[in-house]
């Protein structure tokens, strides 16, 4: 399935009829890089990511892959029909992974849904089986790509993708707490009545219940918030801080309860990561990376979110953020939580 079949009548290429070649022109440049992103899984999250990427004029080609051929073709056509309102992008779709060949970035949103009364471990085992059919195919057709994992539980599945791919650690990234941190910034901005873009704040660790709010490093307009309040002798309740963190953790559940699923925020979040990678922006994002050796985490290979610099080569480095002793211990606890489940997968 493709959006770029040439228009022809009885073998006549109409492009040659409408456009006359310029004499003595140079041949097309071979140095221009053809930028391509593949999105695996065209559910609510995958399509929100695809749609947002298209509006950013980020790629020359967008490939969609899913096991449901009818839905896949429907989603492709729906996007193609918006061509007059979007930057020019070739949109292709297939149940076959050959369509992903030559991708710069492969975004995996596919994942098994949890059944009623199903254990987390059983769900993980089903996702592991699914990833065993996805990741090797992506590696086969795009051996130089960067893998961006979005499926939940994202930290463990990023580890799974890393092990299955054989890629260096800088080229396997989980969306992690990038969205959690956005929710965190929004809530702080809402409390202070400022623009969220002027708030610097991170959620790190697990994308889940054991995530860690880095209160010690929050700043607004360059002003460290907690130390400023202390210097001004302005009292603040720790319960208030914990309440904000709880709202961050429960934010996705609230959206799911209200509309049935989350899509737009994660769509913008992942497209934001894709932009930083493809355009080599070298911006700092809290994403899921291999954290062994950081902050005393040495119990095994585990992926958790830390503020990392992203660019064309994936993870370029990890920000040396100062953490309090309490925050470090919470991060280590988060690592232990992930490892306990991860060790049961047998991978």
XYZ file of C-alpha atoms in Angstrom:
347
model
C 0.000 0.000 0.000
C 1.502 3.299 -1.053
C 0.691 6.948 -1.637
C 3.091 7.552 -4.503
C 2.029 5.463 -7.514
C 2.656 7.482 -10.721
C -0.442 8.715 -12.549
C -0.504 7.204 -16.041
C -2.883 6.513 -18.906
C -2.213 3.614 -21.263
C 1.430 3.555 -20.213
C 1.903 7.327 -20.608
C 3.508 8.963 -17.564
C 1.471 12.140 -17.083
C 4.293 13.692 -15.078
C 6.253 13.956 -18.323
C 3.273 15.637 -20.002
C 2.655 18.262 -17.329
C 6.301 19.156 -16.709
C 9.007 19.884 -19.268
C 12.588 19.133 -18.282
C 15.036 22.032 -17.944
C 17.878 21.772 -20.445
C 21.449 21.378 -19.111
C 20.192 20.809 -15.571
C 22.243 18.847 -13.063
C 20.915 15.380 -12.221
C 19.134 15.017 -8.866
C 21.542 15.223 -5.934
C 22.492 11.896 -4.386
C 23.648 13.533 -1.155
C 20.199 14.558 0.102
C 19.250 12.140 2.863
C 15.800 10.597 2.572
C 14.401 10.737 6.103
C 12.069 7.941 7.116
C 10.163 6.983 10.257
C 8.213 3.761 10.758
C 5.395 3.412 13.297
C 4.577 -0.119 14.393
C 0.982 -0.398 15.596
C -1.854 1.815 14.314
C -3.994 1.940 17.421
C -4.960 5.204 19.133
C -1.410 5.892 20.313
C 0.321 4.928 17.068
C -1.973 7.101 14.963
C -1.678 10.082 17.324
C 2.106 9.818 16.938
C 1.879 9.453 13.146
C -0.482 12.412 12.799
C 1.691 14.658 14.963
C 4.863 13.688 13.078
C 3.155 14.587 9.781
C 2.209 18.069 11.006
C 5.828 18.744 12.031
C 7.216 18.341 8.477
C 9.756 15.967 9.979
C 10.145 13.194 7.398
C 10.112 12.442 3.690
C 8.446 9.086 4.258
C 6.224 7.620 6.956
C 5.639 3.859 7.080
C 2.851 2.215 9.071
C 2.772 -1.464 10.086
C 0.022 -3.448 11.793
C -1.426 -6.953 11.752
C -4.929 -5.655 10.971
C -4.753 -5.036 7.213
C -8.174 -3.377 6.880
C -7.624 -0.883 9.694
C -4.096 -0.282 8.422
C -5.270 0.602 4.907
C -8.078 2.740 6.320
C -5.673 4.732 8.479
C -3.247 5.177 5.580
C -5.983 6.437 3.257
C -7.352 8.756 5.933
C -3.929 10.392 6.305
C -3.339 10.517 2.547
C -6.646 12.314 2.011
C -5.298 15.145 4.183
C -2.360 15.669 1.813
C -3.571 19.121 0.722
C -3.314 20.351 4.318
C 0.018 18.774 5.278
C 3.686 19.058 4.286
C 4.503 16.662 1.437
C 5.244 13.225 2.873
C 5.123 9.817 1.236
C 2.854 7.573 3.336
C 3.088 3.800 2.966
C 1.555 0.953 4.928
C 1.799 -2.828 5.008
C 1.484 -5.876 7.211
C 4.925 -6.810 5.817
C 7.992 -5.274 7.467
C 9.717 -4.740 4.128
C 7.834 -1.431 4.056
C 10.036 -0.225 6.946
C 13.298 -0.716 5.022
C 15.781 2.111 5.410
C 14.082 3.739 8.401
C 16.032 6.226 10.487
C 13.700 5.775 13.443
C 11.331 2.913 14.268
C 8.636 3.690 16.845
C 7.004 0.639 18.429
C 3.565 1.167 19.952
C 2.224 -2.368 19.421
C 1.462 -4.325 22.554
C -0.924 -6.848 24.046
C -3.840 -5.521 26.074
C -4.261 -6.785 29.610
C -7.151 -9.211 30.016
C -9.415 -9.152 33.072
C -7.676 -10.741 36.091
C -4.514 -11.342 34.012
C -1.266 -11.091 35.966
C 1.321 -8.496 35.002
C 3.849 -11.273 34.385
C 1.530 -13.115 31.982
C 0.881 -9.871 30.102
C 4.643 -9.320 29.889
C 5.163 -12.817 28.516
C 2.615 -12.137 25.751
C 4.307 -8.834 24.938
C 7.679 -10.599 24.889
C 6.317 -13.063 22.315
C 5.011 -10.150 20.246
C 8.336 -8.311 20.421
C 10.151 -11.447 19.256
C 8.205 -11.140 15.987
C 8.629 -7.339 15.678
C 12.141 -6.351 16.688
C 14.162 -8.806 14.540
C 12.185 -7.683 11.467
C 12.960 -4.024 12.158
C 16.640 -4.836 12.642
C 16.669 -6.879 9.428
C 15.331 -4.080 7.239
C 16.769 -1.054 9.095
C 20.015 -2.178 10.746
C 21.164 1.401 11.338
C 17.911 2.703 12.819
C 17.138 3.954 16.307
C 14.437 2.060 18.186
C 11.970 4.131 20.199
C 9.746 1.979 22.407
C 6.360 3.279 23.553
C 4.436 0.099 24.478
C 3.820 -0.479 28.183
C 5.378 -1.465 30.490
C 7.825 0.692 28.592
C 10.935 0.241 30.765
C 10.890 -3.560 30.630
C 9.943 -3.660 26.942
C 12.793 -1.268 26.128
C 15.135 -3.738 27.828
C 13.528 -6.552 25.801
C 13.986 -4.591 22.550
C 17.641 -3.925 23.410
C 18.326 -7.596 24.068
C 16.495 -8.770 20.938
C 18.031 -6.152 18.639
C 21.687 -6.485 19.597
C 21.920 -2.710 19.092
C 24.302 -0.531 21.114
C 22.534 1.033 24.112
C 22.480 4.537 22.624
C 20.178 3.334 19.816
C 17.434 1.804 21.977
C 15.292 4.337 23.852
C 12.031 4.128 25.755
C 9.546 7.015 25.830
C 9.808 6.637 29.597
C 8.795 9.587 31.769
C 8.887 12.237 29.050
C 5.097 12.501 29.247
C 5.060 12.159 33.051
C 7.443 15.123 33.215
C 5.163 17.119 30.919
C 2.243 16.436 33.269
C 4.479 17.415 36.194
C 5.445 20.713 34.541
C 1.810 21.452 33.717
C 0.665 20.909 37.309
C 3.467 23.049 38.760
C 2.778 25.767 36.190
C -0.912 25.592 37.036
C -0.163 26.054 40.750
C 2.116 29.034 40.063
C 0.074 30.474 37.174
C 3.005 30.515 34.738
C 3.681 29.005 31.321
C 4.654 25.320 31.516
C 7.522 25.997 29.094
C 9.149 28.161 31.789
C 9.101 25.270 34.274
C 12.104 22.928 34.454
C 11.064 19.753 36.273
C 11.656 16.037 35.864
C 10.013 12.781 36.811
C 12.597 9.977 36.644
C 12.764 6.245 37.328
C 9.949 3.918 36.342
C 7.162 5.045 34.061
C 4.662 3.939 36.656
C 3.834 3.874 40.342
C 7.452 3.915 41.585
C 8.452 7.002 39.604
C 10.516 9.677 41.374
C 9.746 13.408 41.355
C 12.970 15.439 41.453
C 11.719 18.240 43.679
C 15.242 19.388 44.489
C 15.931 20.408 40.869
C 12.675 22.213 39.998
C 13.165 25.719 38.673
C 10.834 28.353 37.248
C 12.358 31.034 35.065
C 15.805 29.867 36.207
C 14.915 30.197 39.917
C 15.265 26.978 41.999
C 11.819 26.792 43.604
C 12.356 24.976 46.915
C 15.601 26.706 47.857
C 14.019 30.061 46.979
C 11.066 29.353 49.283
C 13.456 28.360 52.070
C 15.519 31.546 51.680
C 12.340 33.610 51.777
C 11.256 31.621 54.822
C 8.047 30.640 53.076
C 6.639 27.434 54.508
C 5.457 24.699 52.178
C 3.831 21.407 53.022
C 5.486 18.208 51.827
C 1.975 16.766 51.529
C 1.266 19.341 48.811
C 4.300 18.156 46.863
C 3.297 14.523 47.225
C -0.225 15.360 46.099
C 1.133 16.855 42.861
C 3.277 13.761 42.238
C 0.265 11.537 42.884
C -1.714 13.515 40.296
C 1.094 12.873 37.788
C 1.051 9.121 38.437
C -2.741 8.930 38.278
C -3.071 11.281 35.293
C -3.162 8.528 32.665
C -5.645 6.461 34.676
C -7.987 9.439 34.920
C -7.880 10.020 31.162
C -8.472 6.315 30.490
C -11.434 6.254 32.872
C -12.955 9.287 31.164
C -12.359 8.607 27.448
C -11.262 4.974 27.361
C -7.627 5.481 26.323
C -4.810 8.037 26.168
C -3.577 9.277 22.799
C -2.942 12.977 22.193
C -0.483 13.714 24.997
C 1.598 10.615 24.291
C 1.375 11.436 20.579
C 2.865 14.892 21.129
C 5.405 13.518 23.602
C 6.781 10.864 21.233
C 6.723 13.196 18.217
C 8.732 15.628 20.364
C 11.322 12.890 20.973
C 11.356 12.016 17.269
C 11.985 15.663 16.387
C 14.953 15.883 18.768
C 16.455 12.699 17.314
C 15.852 13.246 13.588
C 16.783 16.939 13.635
C 19.774 16.377 15.966
C 18.403 18.942 18.411
C 20.535 17.703 21.351
C 17.724 18.539 23.742
C 17.349 17.030 27.212
C 14.502 14.547 27.680
C 13.733 12.167 30.553
C 13.668 8.878 28.624
C 14.199 5.235 29.454
C 17.848 4.242 29.018
C 20.238 1.654 30.441
C 20.967 3.081 33.909
C 23.488 0.535 35.158
C 26.324 2.453 36.793
C 24.310 5.608 37.457
C 23.490 6.677 41.018
C 24.754 3.400 42.461
C 22.439 1.192 40.390
C 24.503 -1.917 39.708
C 22.240 -4.885 40.393
C 21.701 -5.717 36.713
C 20.801 -4.356 33.286
C 17.746 -2.214 33.837
C 16.172 0.606 31.834
C 14.759 3.600 33.708
C 14.242 7.249 32.856
C 16.948 9.825 33.456
C 17.376 13.229 31.775
C 19.342 12.403 28.609
C 20.585 14.393 25.638
C 19.058 13.137 22.383
C 20.337 13.639 18.857
C 20.901 11.954 15.508
C 22.846 9.129 17.153
C 20.215 8.465 19.796
C 21.328 8.967 23.395
C 24.334 11.286 23.368
C 24.793 11.486 27.124
C 23.072 11.571 30.503
C 22.684 14.847 32.384
C 24.586 14.918 35.651
C 21.598 16.046 37.715
C 22.187 16.421 41.439
C 19.871 14.137 43.401
C 19.299 14.200 47.134
C 20.023 11.042 49.135
C 16.282 10.409 49.391
C 15.817 10.763 45.616
C 18.749 8.411 44.933
C 17.264 5.790 47.242
C 13.861 6.127 45.573
C 15.537 5.672 42.165
C 17.325 2.538 43.381
C 14.027 1.200 44.726
C 12.465 1.872 41.330
C 15.274 -0.141 39.689
C 14.719 -3.041 42.081
C 10.989 -3.013 41.306
C 11.686 -3.341 37.578
C 14.428 -5.949 37.982
C 12.252 -8.166 40.154
C 9.725 -8.553 37.336
C 12.285 -8.466 34.538
C 14.282 -11.380 35.961
C 11.215 -13.602 35.640
C 11.083 -13.160 31.843
C 14.046 -15.428 31.147
C 15.594 -13.213 28.497
